[in-house]
């Protein structure tokens, strides 16, 4: 029986090659698209889930009210880790991490590598396996270092790196005591080496200041201790051990690190990456559903061709259940063929998809679970796509079929019309969403940054740059590589520091805490960045020696501090004898330091009595970029010979701020396009079959004088009506979805009526082209030939 069913299915596929191809290609595209999205989703939900102790691992967070709003953040004081381990019995172990970049030297090789300082317990808390070395002792000594396989290969080639010596910066030597297996692509951690915290303490980078929130602290709870119990215990760590009384602590579990990173006004988890996972899960489900709808529509449209087969089978004793099984078997076979093609599509497109999503996704061919899930996926697709056709075809009455009285009802609402409407509703929603996302992205990209990004370069201060800064600045200008140079605390595209505890004349006593972005400079900042001075002047230590304590305010700071005449005002940092008194020398126009989607935050730009990490220089417009960089390299090599000349273009770094939205927009465009293709494949097949069924009517109308345009309109209008109904249903759905998406951006567009008009026109034109091809072909056919064949 099964062999017979298989033969019948195979013969039907070969007999109707065009419809079989449309069914298989549509299902294959839908399955491949869904599979790619599911690979991405699987990667997202699996982040850091491989750690053996994951149920007991937490990140320490701070919580406090600033500017009248509750803020939660994951950076903590360096001293907090050892305090938690010593004084809180609920905690089994603690590890701190602090990002850093050092120059590694082995023989003639010099590489700038990113890694972490951490405590010895890190390797036993987290499940990053060591290929060589003991995780319990690998970071015990001040000059121990653990490196990844990848870094081992870079530094030592195929040699065994264990016990080898590595020079870091220009004067520190470390012994390799462990080699880590390369980090998986589904972890939040990103490092190529681990250095002991004791070395950080040795070079004076550690401190016991509770107001310096600059590192991450991870804790491992003892077995049986709940999150609620631990939260209740550590909530007042900062208040208990310092003079800061406004900050509370709580724990954020490993299971929520990746997907739940946003907090509401009550300090509760309110979302994050999980929102994208949900959206793309819905997209994957609907793309697959649309592919299945194609199969349903084409199968039921061909019902009259198979009606006689059903009638004869029922007459000779076939039960409805057996017919349902036969038709489901056919759909599963088609789904299986489509699944093989889909797997090939996934493999061919995976590298491009990885580049787009910035991931390292792969198809796990060696996993038995992958094949079981794939077969289940194909079986599910086959059953879903074949269920309605199987029930519909098996319901035919044999007497009506064999008498030839079976005719498709021309009802106002039919399942086939409903399925077409569902298809195009989802397609229109995706088109509208794509347009809105692109408009929002363009709106933010066109926002005035407040400084001039072109020809602006920054270099991190490493090695001997700090002590030779004055010489470097003079040489860059004298040889014509730069027109202006400024030393700063952070790149102009990033906010590395913020602080509160500032006071000024007119500030209400006991008022709410105000958190300021902090940026430091030694002078020439306005000239280098191209800032616009609103009042006063730039910091100028040469002309005004007291500018070592000079300060610039942005417009947002002037507003929140309530200054009518800010120039000359004193801003005090701290209290008592340790207080620092800054005097305001200028006000600059607001500029974007962090997110281009957020309002500009109040900022204090402090003078030379500060700390510095970066050199910015404005390249000379009289030279081309290559010449400027070559001249700059000569200068940096002269004064910092042990380090490679590594630079960053500010405009390129600023463009990275739009990365997530650009990827979302491209993915939405891609899947909207695929949805349209799948929908149009089905519409094309449906139009072809309808034209074939009405061939006699077309012939008669043509003989009676109907024009080609009239016949084309006749055959197309029913489909276009369905598309227009889809548009009317999709528009409010898309508006609601985008309205809620845009709410997360304070700086956002308003959704224009033109978005819907453009989306409607795109859908109608594509649908019209798809349907009209078959309609015109049928209208141009010779009526004599058509009537004779009938």
mmCIF file with all atom_site columns, C-alpha atoms in Angstrom, residues 23-187:
data_model
loop_
_atom_site.group_PDB
_atom_site.id
_atom_site.type_symbol
_atom_site.label_atom_id
_atom_site.label_alt_id
_atom_site.label_comp_id
_atom_site.label_asym_id
_atom_site.label_entity_id
_atom_site.label_seq_id
_atom_site.pdbx_PDB_ins_code
_atom_site.Cartn_x
_atom_site.Cartn_y
_atom_site.Cartn_z
_atom_site.occupancy
_atom_site.B_iso_or_equiv
_atom_site.pdbx_formal_charge
_atom_site.auth_seq_id
_atom_site.auth_comp_id
_atom_site.auth_asym_id
_atom_site.auth_atom_id
_atom_site.pdbx_PDB_model_num
ATOM 1   C CA . UNK A 1 23  ? 5.470  23.897 -4.341 1.00 0.00 ? 23  UNK A CA 1
ATOM 2   C CA . UNK A 1 24  ? 8.955  22.558 -3.692 1.00 0.00 ? 24  UNK A CA 1
ATOM 3   C CA . UNK A 1 25  ? 10.793 25.855 -4.259 1.00 0.00 ? 25  UNK A CA 1
ATOM 4   C CA . UNK A 1 26  ? 8.299  27.774 -2.112 1.00 0.00 ? 26  UNK A CA 1
ATOM 5   C CA . UNK A 1 27  ? 8.592  25.269 0.728  1.00 0.00 ? 27  UNK A CA 1
ATOM 6   C CA . UNK A 1 28  ? 12.398 25.145 0.377  1.00 0.00 ? 28  UNK A CA 1
ATOM 7   C CA . UNK A 1 29  ? 12.767 28.937 0.612  1.00 0.00 ? 29  UNK A CA 1
ATOM 8   C CA . UNK A 1 30  ? 10.416 29.048 3.594  1.00 0.00 ? 30  UNK A CA 1
ATOM 9   C CA . UNK A 1 31  ? 12.190 26.208 5.382  1.00 0.00 ? 31  UNK A CA 1
ATOM 10  C CA . UNK A 1 32  ? 15.658 27.629 4.657  1.00 0.00 ? 32  UNK A CA 1
ATOM 11  C CA . UNK A 1 33  ? 14.661 31.097 5.904  1.00 0.00 ? 33  UNK A CA 1
ATOM 12  C CA . UNK A 1 34  ? 13.131 29.667 9.066  1.00 0.00 ? 34  UNK A CA 1
ATOM 13  C CA . UNK A 1 35  ? 16.148 27.423 9.636  1.00 0.00 ? 35  UNK A CA 1
ATOM 14  C CA . UNK A 1 36  ? 18.570 30.370 9.433  1.00 0.00 ? 36  UNK A CA 1
ATOM 15  C CA . UNK A 1 37  ? 16.482 32.360 11.906 1.00 0.00 ? 37  UNK A CA 1
ATOM 16  C CA . UNK A 1 38  ? 16.228 29.337 14.228 1.00 0.00 ? 38  UNK A CA 1
ATOM 17  C CA . UNK A 1 39  ? 20.028 28.918 14.148 1.00 0.00 ? 39  UNK A CA 1
ATOM 18  C CA . UNK A 1 40  ? 20.348 32.571 15.201 1.00 0.00 ? 40  UNK A CA 1
ATOM 19  C CA . UNK A 1 41  ? 17.726 32.143 17.941 1.00 0.00 ? 41  UNK A CA 1
ATOM 20  C CA . UNK A 1 42  ? 19.386 28.971 19.229 1.00 0.00 ? 42  UNK A CA 1
ATOM 21  C CA . UNK A 1 43  ? 22.686 30.840 19.468 1.00 0.00 ? 43  UNK A CA 1
ATOM 22  C CA . UNK A 1 44  ? 21.100 33.727 21.372 1.00 0.00 ? 44  UNK A CA 1
ATOM 23  C CA . UNK A 1 45  ? 19.245 31.611 23.943 1.00 0.00 ? 45  UNK A CA 1
ATOM 24  C CA . UNK A 1 46  ? 22.295 29.377 24.536 1.00 0.00 ? 46  UNK A CA 1
ATOM 25  C CA . UNK A 1 47  ? 24.607 32.218 25.635 1.00 0.00 ? 47  UNK A CA 1
ATOM 26  C CA . UNK A 1 48  ? 26.707 31.067 28.612 1.00 0.00 ? 48  UNK A CA 1
ATOM 27  C CA . UNK A 1 49  ? 24.399 28.116 29.233 1.00 0.00 ? 49  UNK A CA 1
ATOM 28  C CA . UNK A 1 50  ? 27.364 25.704 29.014 1.00 0.00 ? 50  UNK A CA 1
ATOM 29  C CA . UNK A 1 51  ? 28.746 26.672 32.436 1.00 0.00 ? 51  UNK A CA 1
ATOM 30  C CA . UNK A 1 52  ? 28.372 23.746 34.841 1.00 0.00 ? 52  UNK A CA 1
ATOM 31  C CA . UNK A 1 53  ? 27.570 26.045 37.781 1.00 0.00 ? 53  UNK A CA 1
ATOM 32  C CA . UNK A 1 54  ? 25.276 28.342 35.785 1.00 0.00 ? 54  UNK A CA 1
ATOM 33  C CA . UNK A 1 55  ? 22.411 28.075 38.295 1.00 0.00 ? 55  UNK A CA 1
ATOM 34  C CA . UNK A 1 56  ? 24.588 29.601 41.024 1.00 0.00 ? 56  UNK A CA 1
ATOM 35  C CA . UNK A 1 57  ? 26.425 32.268 38.994 1.00 0.00 ? 57  UNK A CA 1
ATOM 36  C CA . UNK A 1 58  ? 25.406 35.929 39.230 1.00 0.00 ? 58  UNK A CA 1
ATOM 37  C CA . UNK A 1 59  ? 26.655 39.378 38.288 1.00 0.00 ? 59  UNK A CA 1
ATOM 38  C CA . UNK A 1 60  ? 26.605 42.113 40.938 1.00 0.00 ? 60  UNK A CA 1
ATOM 39  C CA . UNK A 1 61  ? 24.567 45.182 39.960 1.00 0.00 ? 61  UNK A CA 1
ATOM 40  C CA . UNK A 1 62  ? 24.180 48.632 41.528 1.00 0.00 ? 62  UNK A CA 1
ATOM 41  C CA . UNK A 1 63  ? 20.885 50.487 41.810 1.00 0.00 ? 63  UNK A CA 1
ATOM 42  C CA . UNK A 1 64  ? 20.283 54.153 42.665 1.00 0.00 ? 64  UNK A CA 1
ATOM 43  C CA . UNK A 1 65  ? 18.174 57.190 41.755 1.00 0.00 ? 65  UNK A CA 1
ATOM 44  C CA . UNK A 1 66  ? 19.693 59.860 39.489 1.00 0.00 ? 66  UNK A CA 1
ATOM 45  C CA . UNK A 1 67  ? 17.879 62.844 37.989 1.00 0.00 ? 67  UNK A CA 1
ATOM 46  C CA . UNK A 1 68  ? 14.677 61.517 39.568 1.00 0.00 ? 68  UNK A CA 1
ATOM 47  C CA . UNK A 1 69  ? 14.939 58.154 37.785 1.00 0.00 ? 69  UNK A CA 1
ATOM 48  C CA . UNK A 1 70  ? 16.034 54.726 39.037 1.00 0.00 ? 70  UNK A CA 1
ATOM 49  C CA . UNK A 1 71  ? 19.164 53.458 37.263 1.00 0.00 ? 71  UNK A CA 1
ATOM 50  C CA . UNK A 1 72  ? 20.671 49.950 37.324 1.00 0.00 ? 72  UNK A CA 1
ATOM 51  C CA . UNK A 1 73  ? 24.225 49.273 36.144 1.00 0.00 ? 73  UNK A CA 1
ATOM 52  C CA . UNK A 1 74  ? 26.666 46.373 36.153 1.00 0.00 ? 74  UNK A CA 1
ATOM 53  C CA . UNK A 1 75  ? 29.971 48.060 36.962 1.00 0.00 ? 75  UNK A CA 1
ATOM 54  C CA . UNK A 1 76  ? 31.127 47.948 40.579 1.00 0.00 ? 76  UNK A CA 1
ATOM 55  C CA . UNK A 1 77  ? 33.993 49.176 42.798 1.00 0.00 ? 77  UNK A CA 1
ATOM 56  C CA . UNK A 1 78  ? 37.140 47.028 42.743 1.00 0.00 ? 78  UNK A CA 1
ATOM 57  C CA . UNK A 1 79  ? 36.949 46.615 46.512 1.00 0.00 ? 79  UNK A CA 1
ATOM 58  C CA . UNK A 1 80  ? 33.470 45.081 46.420 1.00 0.00 ? 80  UNK A CA 1
ATOM 59  C CA . UNK A 1 81  ? 34.628 41.620 45.309 1.00 0.00 ? 81  UNK A CA 1
ATOM 60  C CA . UNK A 1 82  ? 36.949 40.905 48.220 1.00 0.00 ? 82  UNK A CA 1
ATOM 61  C CA . UNK A 1 83  ? 34.423 42.432 50.652 1.00 0.00 ? 83  UNK A CA 1
ATOM 62  C CA . UNK A 1 84  ? 31.666 40.084 49.458 1.00 0.00 ? 84  UNK A CA 1
ATOM 63  C CA . UNK A 1 85  ? 33.947 37.060 49.744 1.00 0.00 ? 85  UNK A CA 1
ATOM 64  C CA . UNK A 1 86  ? 35.188 37.933 53.232 1.00 0.00 ? 86  UNK A CA 1
ATOM 65  C CA . UNK A 1 87  ? 32.007 39.182 54.929 1.00 0.00 ? 87  UNK A CA 1
ATOM 66  C CA . UNK A 1 88  ? 29.057 37.407 53.315 1.00 0.00 ? 88  UNK A CA 1
ATOM 67  C CA . UNK A 1 89  ? 28.756 33.669 54.058 1.00 0.00 ? 89  UNK A CA 1
ATOM 68  C CA . UNK A 1 90  ? 26.079 33.091 51.375 1.00 0.00 ? 90  UNK A CA 1
ATOM 69  C CA . UNK A 1 91  ? 28.790 33.575 48.717 1.00 0.00 ? 91  UNK A CA 1
ATOM 70  C CA . UNK A 1 92  ? 31.110 30.680 47.905 1.00 0.00 ? 92  UNK A CA 1
ATOM 71  C CA . UNK A 1 93  ? 33.506 32.491 45.570 1.00 0.00 ? 93  UNK A CA 1
ATOM 72  C CA . UNK A 1 94  ? 34.006 35.813 43.781 1.00 0.00 ? 94  UNK A CA 1
ATOM 73  C CA . UNK A 1 95  ? 35.813 36.810 40.595 1.00 0.00 ? 95  UNK A CA 1
ATOM 74  C CA . UNK A 1 96  ? 36.378 40.312 39.248 1.00 0.00 ? 96  UNK A CA 1
ATOM 75  C CA . UNK A 1 97  ? 37.212 41.136 35.631 1.00 0.00 ? 97  UNK A CA 1
ATOM 76  C CA . UNK A 1 98  ? 38.730 44.290 34.195 1.00 0.00 ? 98  UNK A CA 1
ATOM 77  C CA . UNK A 1 99  ? 39.244 44.685 30.443 1.00 0.00 ? 99  UNK A CA 1
ATOM 78  C CA . UNK A 1 100 ? 42.626 45.752 29.154 1.00 0.00 ? 100 UNK A CA 1
ATOM 79  C CA . UNK A 1 101 ? 44.816 45.772 26.076 1.00 0.00 ? 101 UNK A CA 1
ATOM 80  C CA . UNK A 1 102 ? 48.570 45.131 26.209 1.00 0.00 ? 102 UNK A CA 1
ATOM 81  C CA . UNK A 1 103 ? 51.450 44.773 23.785 1.00 0.00 ? 103 UNK A CA 1
ATOM 82  C CA . UNK A 1 104 ? 52.677 41.149 23.731 1.00 0.00 ? 104 UNK A CA 1
ATOM 83  C CA . UNK A 1 105 ? 56.233 40.460 22.620 1.00 0.00 ? 105 UNK A CA 1
ATOM 84  C CA . UNK A 1 106 ? 57.677 37.024 21.845 1.00 0.00 ? 106 UNK A CA 1
ATOM 85  C CA . UNK A 1 107 ? 60.921 37.144 19.869 1.00 0.00 ? 107 UNK A CA 1
ATOM 86  C CA . UNK A 1 108 ? 60.286 39.357 16.840 1.00 0.00 ? 108 UNK A CA 1
ATOM 87  C CA . UNK A 1 109 ? 56.504 39.135 17.186 1.00 0.00 ? 109 UNK A CA 1
ATOM 88  C CA . UNK A 1 110 ? 54.693 42.170 18.612 1.00 0.00 ? 110 UNK A CA 1
ATOM 89  C CA . UNK A 1 111 ? 50.920 42.010 18.933 1.00 0.00 ? 111 UNK A CA 1
ATOM 90  C CA . UNK A 1 112 ? 48.373 44.222 20.685 1.00 0.00 ? 112 UNK A CA 1
ATOM 91  C CA . UNK A 1 113 ? 45.983 41.828 22.431 1.00 0.00 ? 113 UNK A CA 1
ATOM 92  C CA . UNK A 1 114 ? 42.750 42.310 24.378 1.00 0.00 ? 114 UNK A CA 1
ATOM 93  C CA . UNK A 1 115 ? 42.218 40.389 27.620 1.00 0.00 ? 115 UNK A CA 1
ATOM 94  C CA . UNK A 1 116 ? 41.186 40.549 31.284 1.00 0.00 ? 116 UNK A CA 1
ATOM 95  C CA . UNK A 1 117 ? 42.602 40.907 34.744 1.00 0.00 ? 117 UNK A CA 1
ATOM 96  C CA . UNK A 1 118 ? 40.773 38.494 37.016 1.00 0.00 ? 118 UNK A CA 1
ATOM 97  C CA . UNK A 1 119 ? 40.880 36.642 40.330 1.00 0.00 ? 119 UNK A CA 1
ATOM 98  C CA . UNK A 1 120 ? 42.155 33.026 40.546 1.00 0.00 ? 120 UNK A CA 1
ATOM 99  C CA . UNK A 1 121 ? 38.608 31.749 41.186 1.00 0.00 ? 121 UNK A CA 1
ATOM 100 C CA . UNK A 1 122 ? 37.436 32.740 37.699 1.00 0.00 ? 122 UNK A CA 1
ATOM 101 C CA . UNK A 1 123 ? 38.634 29.483 36.128 1.00 0.00 ? 123 UNK A CA 1
ATOM 102 C CA . UNK A 1 124 ? 36.836 27.319 38.700 1.00 0.00 ? 124 UNK A CA 1
ATOM 103 C CA . UNK A 1 125 ? 33.627 29.364 38.713 1.00 0.00 ? 125 UNK A CA 1
ATOM 104 C CA . UNK A 1 126 ? 33.206 29.407 34.930 1.00 0.00 ? 126 UNK A CA 1
ATOM 105 C CA . UNK A 1 127 ? 33.494 26.393 32.627 1.00 0.00 ? 127 UNK A CA 1
ATOM 106 C CA . UNK A 1 128 ? 36.161 27.586 30.214 1.00 0.00 ? 128 UNK A CA 1
ATOM 107 C CA . UNK A 1 129 ? 38.177 24.349 29.867 1.00 0.00 ? 129 UNK A CA 1
ATOM 108 C CA . UNK A 1 130 ? 41.952 24.357 30.082 1.00 0.00 ? 130 UNK A CA 1
ATOM 109 C CA . UNK A 1 131 ? 43.757 22.173 27.535 1.00 0.00 ? 131 UNK A CA 1
ATOM 110 C CA . UNK A 1 132 ? 46.903 22.486 29.634 1.00 0.00 ? 132 UNK A CA 1
ATOM 111 C CA . UNK A 1 133 ? 47.286 23.677 33.209 1.00 0.00 ? 133 UNK A CA 1
ATOM 112 C CA . UNK A 1 134 ? 45.439 23.475 36.504 1.00 0.00 ? 134 UNK A CA 1
ATOM 113 C CA . UNK A 1 135 ? 42.429 25.825 36.828 1.00 0.00 ? 135 UNK A CA 1
ATOM 114 C CA . UNK A 1 136 ? 42.860 25.964 40.613 1.00 0.00 ? 136 UNK A CA 1
ATOM 115 C CA . UNK A 1 137 ? 46.446 27.238 40.500 1.00 0.00 ? 137 UNK A CA 1
ATOM 116 C CA . UNK A 1 138 ? 46.939 28.757 37.025 1.00 0.00 ? 138 UNK A CA 1
ATOM 117 C CA . UNK A 1 139 ? 46.570 32.367 38.230 1.00 0.00 ? 139 UNK A CA 1
ATOM 118 C CA . UNK A 1 140 ? 48.020 32.082 41.722 1.00 0.00 ? 140 UNK A CA 1
ATOM 119 C CA . UNK A 1 141 ? 51.345 33.818 41.053 1.00 0.00 ? 141 UNK A CA 1
ATOM 120 C CA . UNK A 1 142 ? 51.634 37.511 40.213 1.00 0.00 ? 142 UNK A CA 1
ATOM 121 C CA . UNK A 1 143 ? 53.405 36.730 36.923 1.00 0.00 ? 143 UNK A CA 1
ATOM 122 C CA . UNK A 1 144 ? 51.219 33.860 35.724 1.00 0.00 ? 144 UNK A CA 1
ATOM 123 C CA . UNK A 1 145 ? 49.274 34.167 32.494 1.00 0.00 ? 145 UNK A CA 1
ATOM 124 C CA . UNK A 1 146 ? 46.611 31.978 30.882 1.00 0.00 ? 146 UNK A CA 1
ATOM 125 C CA . UNK A 1 147 ? 46.201 32.289 27.109 1.00 0.00 ? 147 UNK A CA 1
ATOM 126 C CA . UNK A 1 148 ? 43.762 30.857 24.568 1.00 0.00 ? 148 UNK A CA 1
ATOM 127 C CA . UNK A 1 149 ? 44.646 28.350 21.842 1.00 0.00 ? 149 UNK A CA 1
ATOM 128 C CA . UNK A 1 150 ? 44.292 31.130 19.295 1.00 0.00 ? 150 UNK A CA 1
ATOM 129 C CA . UNK A 1 151 ? 46.764 33.402 21.059 1.00 0.00 ? 151 UNK A CA 1
ATOM 130 C CA . UNK A 1 152 ? 49.139 30.478 21.623 1.00 0.00 ? 152 UNK A CA 1
ATOM 131 C CA . UNK A 1 153 ? 49.135 29.881 17.862 1.00 0.00 ? 153 UNK A CA 1
ATOM 132 C CA . UNK A 1 154 ? 49.784 33.586 17.167 1.00 0.00 ? 154 UNK A CA 1
ATOM 133 C CA . UNK A 1 155 ? 52.708 33.795 19.600 1.00 0.00 ? 155 UNK A CA 1
ATOM 134 C CA . UNK A 1 156 ? 54.344 30.366 19.470 1.00 0.00 ? 156 UNK A CA 1
ATOM 135 C CA . UNK A 1 157 ? 53.042 28.694 16.324 1.00 0.00 ? 157 UNK A CA 1
ATOM 136 C CA . UNK A 1 158 ? 52.833 24.917 16.727 1.00 0.00 ? 158 UNK A CA 1
ATOM 137 C CA . UNK A 1 159 ? 55.129 24.835 19.772 1.00 0.00 ? 159 UNK A CA 1
ATOM 138 C CA . UNK A 1 160 ? 53.764 23.946 23.204 1.00 0.00 ? 160 UNK A CA 1
ATOM 139 C CA . UNK A 1 161 ? 53.312 27.307 24.953 1.00 0.00 ? 161 UNK A CA 1
ATOM 140 C CA . UNK A 1 162 ? 53.237 25.896 28.510 1.00 0.00 ? 162 UNK A CA 1
ATOM 141 C CA . UNK A 1 163 ? 56.081 27.335 30.588 1.00 0.00 ? 163 UNK A CA 1
ATOM 142 C CA . UNK A 1 164 ? 57.093 29.814 27.872 1.00 0.00 ? 164 UNK A CA 1
ATOM 143 C CA . UNK A 1 165 ? 57.784 33.462 28.696 1.00 0.00 ? 165 UNK A CA 1
ATOM 144 C CA . UNK A 1 166 ? 55.814 36.396 27.304 1.00 0.00 ? 166 UNK A CA 1
ATOM 145 C CA . UNK A 1 167 ? 56.838 40.042 27.604 1.00 0.00 ? 167 UNK A CA 1
ATOM 146 C CA . UNK A 1 168 ? 53.914 42.396 28.222 1.00 0.00 ? 168 UNK A CA 1
ATOM 147 C CA . UNK A 1 169 ? 54.365 46.077 27.456 1.00 0.00 ? 169 UNK A CA 1
ATOM 148 C CA . UNK A 1 170 ? 58.060 46.890 27.744 1.00 0.00 ? 170 UNK A CA 1
ATOM 149 C CA . UNK A 1 171 ? 59.117 45.629 31.149 1.00 0.00 ? 171 UNK A CA 1
ATOM 150 C CA . UNK A 1 172 ? 56.927 42.801 32.514 1.00 0.00 ? 172 UNK A CA 1
ATOM 151 C CA . UNK A 1 173 ? 57.545 39.081 31.911 1.00 0.00 ? 173 UNK A CA 1
ATOM 152 C CA . UNK A 1 174 ? 54.927 36.374 32.441 1.00 0.00 ? 174 UNK A CA 1
ATOM 153 C CA . UNK A 1 175 ? 55.013 32.594 32.372 1.00 0.00 ? 175 UNK A CA 1
ATOM 154 C CA . UNK A 1 176 ? 52.287 30.695 30.524 1.00 0.00 ? 176 UNK A CA 1
ATOM 155 C CA . UNK A 1 177 ? 50.633 28.488 33.171 1.00 0.00 ? 177 UNK A CA 1
ATOM 156 C CA . UNK A 1 178 ? 47.514 27.513 31.254 1.00 0.00 ? 178 UNK A CA 1
ATOM 157 C CA . UNK A 1 179 ? 46.132 27.229 27.736 1.00 0.00 ? 179 UNK A CA 1
ATOM 158 C CA . UNK A 1 180 ? 42.386 27.715 27.347 1.00 0.00 ? 180 UNK A CA 1
ATOM 159 C CA . UNK A 1 181 ? 40.281 26.142 24.682 1.00 0.00 ? 181 UNK A CA 1
ATOM 160 C CA . UNK A 1 182 ? 39.145 28.972 22.382 1.00 0.00 ? 182 UNK A CA 1
ATOM 161 C CA . UNK A 1 183 ? 36.043 30.699 23.705 1.00 0.00 ? 183 UNK A CA 1
ATOM 162 C CA . UNK A 1 184 ? 32.768 29.546 22.094 1.00 0.00 ? 184 UNK A CA 1
ATOM 163 C CA . UNK A 1 185 ? 30.717 31.969 20.009 1.00 0.00 ? 185 UNK A CA 1
ATOM 164 C CA . UNK A 1 186 ? 27.883 32.002 22.551 1.00 0.00 ? 186 UNK A CA 1
ATOM 165 C CA . UNK A 1 187 ? 29.481 33.683 25.542 1.00 0.00 ? 187 UNK A CA 1
#
